[in-house]
Every structure is written in structure tokens, then in C-alpha cells.
PDB file of C-alpha atoms in Angstrom:
ATOM      1  CA  MET A   6      -4.976   1.538 -18.086  1.00 61.00           C
ATOM      2  CA  ALA A   7      -4.984  -0.152 -15.074  1.00 75.00           C
ATOM      3  CA  LEU A   8      -2.513  -3.492 -14.681  1.00 93.00           C
ATOM      4  CA  LEU A   9      -4.774  -4.318 -11.729  1.00 95.00           C
ATOM      5  CA  ASP A  10      -8.460  -2.853 -10.522  1.00 96.00           C
ATOM      6  CA  ILE A  11     -10.315  -3.285  -7.270  1.00 96.00           C
ATOM      7  CA  HIS A  12     -11.662  -6.762  -7.636  1.00 94.00           C
ATOM      8  CA  GLU A  13      -8.341  -7.890  -8.804  1.00 93.00           C
ATOM      9  CA  ILE A  14      -6.425  -5.991  -5.932  1.00 94.00           C
ATOM     10  CA  ARG A  15      -9.042  -7.870  -3.602  1.00 93.00           C
ATOM     11  CA  ASN A  16      -7.434 -11.292  -4.769  1.00 89.00           C
ATOM     12  CA  TYR A  17      -4.473 -10.482  -3.538  1.00 90.00           C
ATOM     13  CA  LEU A  18      -4.979  -8.455  -0.225  1.00 92.00           C
ATOM     14  CA  PRO A  19      -7.110  -9.507   2.773  1.00 91.00           C
ATOM     15  CA  HIS A  20      -8.079  -6.021   3.343  1.00 93.00           C
ATOM     16  CA  ARG A  21     -11.882  -4.927   3.116  1.00 94.00           C
ATOM     17  CA  TYR A  22     -13.519  -1.505   3.708  1.00 94.00           C
ATOM     18  CA  PRO A  23     -12.825   0.606   5.418  1.00 95.00           C
ATOM     19  CA  PHE A  24      -9.078  -0.251   5.415  1.00 96.00           C
ATOM     20  CA  LEU A  25      -8.364  -1.336   1.492  1.00 97.00           C
ATOM     21  CA  LEU A  26      -6.172   1.882   0.651  1.00 98.00           C
ATOM     22  CA  ILE A  27      -5.397   0.644  -3.164  1.00 98.00           C
ATOM     23  CA  ASP A  28      -7.535   1.500  -5.428  1.00 98.00           C
ATOM     24  CA  ARG A  29      -5.758   0.243  -8.420  1.00 98.00           C
ATOM     25  CA  VAL A  30      -2.387  -0.881  -9.998  1.00 98.00           C
ATOM     26  CA  LEU A  31      -0.899   0.766 -12.556  1.00 98.00           C
ATOM     27  CA  GLU A  32       2.928  -0.851 -13.032  1.00 97.00           C
ATOM     28  CA  ALA A  33       4.231  -3.945 -11.772  1.00 96.00           C
ATOM     29  CA  THR A  34       7.550  -5.744 -11.718  1.00 95.00           C
ATOM     30  CA  PRO A  35       6.956  -8.997 -10.102  1.00 91.00           C
ATOM     31  CA  GLU A  36       8.926  -8.517  -6.579  1.00 90.00           C
ATOM     32  CA  GLU A  37      10.773  -5.406  -7.710  1.00 96.00           C
ATOM     33  CA  ARG A  38       8.517  -2.537  -8.470  1.00 97.00           C
ATOM     34  CA  LEU A  39       4.771  -1.362  -8.013  1.00 98.00           C
ATOM     35  CA  VAL A  40       3.007   1.849  -8.687  1.00 98.00           C
ATOM     36  CA  ALA A  41      -0.574   1.948  -6.988  1.00 98.00           C
ATOM     37  CA  LEU A  42      -3.337   4.463  -6.522  1.00 98.00           C
ATOM     38  CA  LYS A  43      -5.999   5.919  -3.960  1.00 98.00           C
ATOM     39  CA  ASN A  44      -8.670   8.449  -4.798  1.00 98.00           C
ATOM     40  CA  VAL A  45      -8.826  10.267  -1.784  1.00 98.00           C
ATOM     41  CA  THR A  46     -12.495  11.573  -1.216  1.00 97.00           C
ATOM     42  CA  ILE A  47     -14.402  13.630   1.508  1.00 97.00           C
ATOM     43  CA  ASN A  48     -16.499   9.951   2.052  1.00 96.00           C
ATOM     44  CA  GLU A  49     -13.325   8.420   3.680  1.00 97.00           C
ATOM     45  CA  PRO A  50     -14.525   7.503   7.263  1.00 96.00           C
ATOM     46  CA  PHE A  51     -11.457   9.056   8.949  1.00 96.00           C
ATOM     47  CA  PHE A  52     -12.204  12.487   8.126  1.00 97.00           C
ATOM     48  CA  ALA A  53     -14.698  12.529   9.961  1.00 94.00           C
ATOM     49  CA  GLY A  54     -12.624  12.879  13.325  1.00 95.00           C
ATOM     50  CA  HIS A  55      -9.402  13.735  11.651  1.00 96.00           C
ATOM     51  CA  PHE A  56     -10.169  16.770  10.639  1.00 95.00           C
ATOM     52  CA  PRO A  57     -14.102  18.044  11.217  1.00 91.00           C
ATOM     53  CA  ASN A  58     -12.961  21.469  10.304  1.00 95.00           C
ATOM     54  CA  ARG A  59      -9.967  20.809   8.122  1.00 96.00           C
ATOM     55  CA  PRO A  60      -9.705  17.291   6.881  1.00 97.00           C
ATOM     56  CA  VAL A  61      -6.308  15.452   6.465  1.00 98.00           C
ATOM     57  CA  MET A  62      -5.425  11.582   6.166  1.00 98.00           C
ATOM     58  CA  PRO A  63      -3.221  10.479   8.757  1.00 98.00           C
ATOM     59  CA  GLY A  64      -0.104   9.882   7.784  1.00 98.00           C
ATOM     60  CA  VAL A  65      -0.178   6.440   9.832  1.00 97.00           C
ATOM     61  CA  LEU A  66      -2.967   5.218   6.944  1.00 98.00           C
ATOM     62  CA  ILE A  67      -0.089   6.704   4.001  1.00 98.00           C
ATOM     63  CA  VAL A  68       2.318   4.348   5.075  1.00 98.00           C
ATOM     64  CA  GLU A  69      -0.469   1.392   5.815  1.00 97.00           C
ATOM     65  CA  ALA A  70      -1.236   2.571   1.881  1.00 98.00           C
ATOM     66  CA  LEU A  71       2.023   2.279   0.949  1.00 98.00           C
ATOM     67  CA  ALA A  72       2.606  -1.184   2.586  1.00 97.00           C
ATOM     68  CA  GLN A  73      -0.471  -2.531   1.144  1.00 97.00           C
ATOM     69  CA  ALA A  74       0.948  -1.420  -2.545  1.00 98.00           C
ATOM     70  CA  ALA A  75       3.939  -3.400  -1.065  1.00 97.00           C
ATOM     71  CA  ALA A  76       2.247  -6.266  -0.379  1.00 95.00           C
ATOM     72  CA  LEU A  77       1.085  -6.064  -3.449  1.00 95.00           C
ATOM     73  CA  MET A  78       4.246  -6.022  -5.414  1.00 95.00           C
ATOM     74  CA  ALA A  79       5.590  -9.032  -3.460  1.00 92.00           C
ATOM     75  CA  SER A  80       2.752 -11.514  -4.473  1.00 90.00           C
ATOM     76  CA  TYR A  81       1.830  -9.990  -7.656  1.00 90.00           C
ATOM     77  CA  GLY A  82       2.777 -12.668 -10.698  1.00 82.00           C
ATOM     78  CA  ARG A  83       3.274 -15.195  -8.315  1.00 78.00           C
ATOM     79  CA  GLN A  84       1.546 -18.705  -9.561  1.00 72.00           C
ATOM     80  CA  ASP A  85       2.910 -20.580  -6.289  1.00 72.00           C
ATOM     81  CA  ILE A  86       1.429 -19.267  -3.776  1.00 71.00           C
ATOM     82  CA  ASP A  87      -2.751 -18.871  -2.698  1.00 72.00           C
ATOM     83  CA  THR A  88      -2.953 -15.249  -2.224  1.00 75.00           C
ATOM     84  CA  THR A  89      -6.435 -15.960  -0.656  1.00 75.00           C
ATOM     85  CA  ASN A  90      -5.503 -16.794   2.760  1.00 80.00           C
ATOM     86  CA  ARG A  91      -2.120 -14.951   2.479  1.00 86.00           C
ATOM     87  CA  VAL A  92      -1.740 -11.933   5.432  1.00 91.00           C
ATOM     88  CA  TYR A  93       0.923  -9.910   5.776  1.00 92.00           C
ATOM     89  CA  TYR A  94       2.443  -8.637   8.944  1.00 95.00           C
ATOM     90  CA  PHE A  95       4.728  -5.608   9.234  1.00 95.00           C
ATOM     91  CA  THR A  96       7.790  -5.705  10.842  1.00 96.00           C
ATOM     92  CA  GLY A  97       9.515  -3.105  11.663  1.00 97.00           C
ATOM     93  CA  ILE A  98       9.137   0.637   9.594  1.00 98.00           C
ATOM     94  CA  ASP A  99      12.418   2.923   9.132  1.00 98.00           C
ATOM     95  CA  LYS A 100      12.893   6.386   8.235  1.00 98.00           C
ATOM     96  CA  ALA A 101       8.890   7.508   7.678  1.00 98.00           C
ATOM     97  CA  ARG A 102       8.802  11.139   7.038  1.00 98.00           C
ATOM     98  CA  PHE A 103       5.897  13.768   5.652  1.00 98.00           C
ATOM     99  CA  LYS A 104       6.471  16.248   3.601  1.00 98.00           C
ATOM    100  CA  GLN A 105       2.798  17.822   3.104  1.00 97.00           C
ATOM    101  CA  PRO A 106      -1.049  16.843   4.062  1.00 98.00           C
ATOM    102  CA  VAL A 107      -3.349  15.374   2.294  1.00 98.00           C
ATOM    103  CA  GLU A 108      -6.782  16.036   1.437  1.00 98.00           C
ATOM    104  CA  PRO A 109      -9.821  15.045  -0.121  1.00 98.00           C
ATOM    105  CA  GLY A 110      -9.558  15.246  -3.912  1.00 98.00           C
ATOM    106  CA  ASP A 111      -5.748  14.600  -3.717  1.00 98.00           C
ATOM    107  CA  GLN A 112      -4.697  11.247  -6.171  1.00 98.00           C
ATOM    108  CA  LEU A 113      -1.986   9.196  -4.114  1.00 98.00           C
ATOM    109  CA  ILE A 114       0.405   7.791  -6.345  1.00 98.00           C
ATOM    110  CA  PHE A 115       2.338   5.259  -4.150  1.00 98.00           C
ATOM    111  CA  GLU A 116       5.931   3.751  -5.557  1.00 98.00           C
ATOM    112  CA  VAL A 117       7.221   0.720  -3.871  1.00 98.00           C
ATOM    113  CA  LYS A 118      10.442  -0.999  -4.495  1.00 98.00           C
ATOM    114  CA  LEU A 119      12.403  -4.329  -3.080  1.00 98.00           C
ATOM    115  CA  LEU A 120      15.375  -3.258  -1.577  1.00 98.00           C
ATOM    116  CA  ARG A 121      16.280  -6.657   0.275  1.00 98.00           C
ATOM    117  CA  LYS A 122      14.724 -10.451   0.516  1.00 96.00           C
ATOM    118  CA  ILE A 123      15.842 -12.692   3.123  1.00 96.00           C
ATOM    119  CA  LYS A 124      13.265 -16.014   3.177  1.00 92.00           C
ATOM    120  CA  ASN A 125       9.608 -14.703   3.711  1.00 90.00           C
ATOM    121  CA  MET A 126      10.849 -10.855   4.704  1.00 96.00           C
ATOM    122  CA  TYR A 127      10.831  -8.260   2.627  1.00 97.00           C
ATOM    123  CA  LYS A 128      12.394  -4.966   2.827  1.00 98.00           C
ATOM    124  CA  CYS A 129      10.916  -2.008   0.450  1.00 98.00           C
ATOM    125  CA  GLN A 130      11.399   1.213  -0.232  1.00 98.00           C
ATOM    126  CA  GLY A 131       8.294   3.654  -0.197  1.00 98.00           C
ATOM    127  CA  VAL A 132       6.992   6.708  -1.538  1.00 98.00           C
ATOM    128  CA  ALA A 133       3.797   8.294  -2.019  1.00 98.00           C
ATOM    129  CA  LYS A 134       3.535  11.525  -4.480  1.00 98.00           C
ATOM    130  CA  VAL A 135       0.634  13.826  -5.167  1.00 98.00           C
ATOM    131  CA  ASP A 136       0.699  15.800  -8.336  1.00 98.00           C
ATOM    132  CA  ASP A 137       4.087  14.971  -8.867  1.00 98.00           C
ATOM    133  CA  LYS A 138       5.176  15.766  -5.390  1.00 98.00           C
ATOM    134  CA  LEU A 139       6.273  14.005  -2.525  1.00 98.00           C
ATOM    135  CA  VAL A 140       3.930  13.551   0.500  1.00 98.00           C
ATOM    136  CA  ALA A 141       5.395  11.243   2.362  1.00 98.00           C
ATOM    137  CA  SER A 142       8.211   8.541   2.227  1.00 98.00           C
ATOM    138  CA  ALA A 143       9.302   5.045   4.334  1.00 98.00           C
ATOM    139  CA  GLU A 144      11.246   2.006   4.661  1.00 98.00           C
ATOM    140  CA  MET A 145       9.163  -0.562   5.531  1.00 98.00           C
ATOM    141  CA  MET A 146      10.032  -4.587   6.323  1.00 98.00           C
ATOM    142  CA  PHE A 147       7.098  -7.171   6.653  1.00 97.00           C
ATOM    143  CA  THR A 148       6.607 -10.627   6.226  1.00 95.00           C
ATOM    144  CA  PHE A 149       3.287 -13.095   5.810  1.00 91.00           C
ATOM    145  CA  LYS A 150       1.758 -15.997   7.309  1.00 90.00           C
ATOM    146  CA  ASP A 151      -0.763 -18.310   5.058  1.00 85.00           C
ATOM    147  CA  ILE A 152      -3.557 -18.351   8.077  1.00 83.00           C
ATOM    148  CA  THR A 153      -4.693 -21.958   6.658  1.00 74.00           C
ATOM    149  CA  GLU A 154      -1.464 -23.269   8.501  1.00 58.00           C
TER     150      GLU A 154
END
């Protein structure tokens, strides 16, 4: 059962097609950890050029999906913020590693956890798995800005 479906995710993240890379949130503890998923299909727009004869999801998009999961973790359950006007910005990516390709038909599971928060700066650890096998990992730092300011 989904904790957040795609309609609820759209209330937390400003991303839209073709850049919204989270389909569902499975587990979440506000500002602590979050588990989300993405169903990878051949219809993804990036597969047309990456690569036509052997489609592989670009690693940078896997890291972007991890960052979106981290942004959800930072906002989920917060009653004190207006998430509809919030934009998240990367401030750093460290220790990014890619272990195996992600192909159409795979279901990516993202697990992110908060390592440190100072004011509006978050540092998170993220891992991406397919069939319980690690495909990518990274530490990400990000902040946010309310676009109504």
C-alpha cells in the first residue's frame, strides 16, 4: 500500500513530466528516512537517445530521483510549510557510485535517510536498488527556497 501516490507527491514536489521521477512513497518518517519507487518503462523520453539499441537509464537521473526522494523526506508530514511553493536546489553531491545498469522493466526502490540538517541545509544518504540489488548510491546536500519570497 502506498503512503503517498503520484497525486499526493505532486503536492510536495514542483517537478512535472518528464522530470518527476518518483511514482510512489512506500514508507516515511518525517525528516528522518523515506522509501520510494519508480517503475522504469520503455516509454521514458531519455531512452530514445540513451541508447536506442540498448536502453539504459542515465546515472544522473538516478541521482536526481534520489534527490527527489530526499526532498520528499524533508517536506513530508510538515504542517508548518507551504510545500506547493517550494523549490529544492542541489548544493552538493558526494560519493556517487553506480553498480549496474537500470533498464526498462526495472522497478527502482529509493531509500534515503537524513545524515545532518543545519537550518535549511540537508545532507542525506541515498541508495537505489533493483530486485534488492544495489544499483547506485550517493550523498546529497540540498536546500530549498519558497518561490513566493
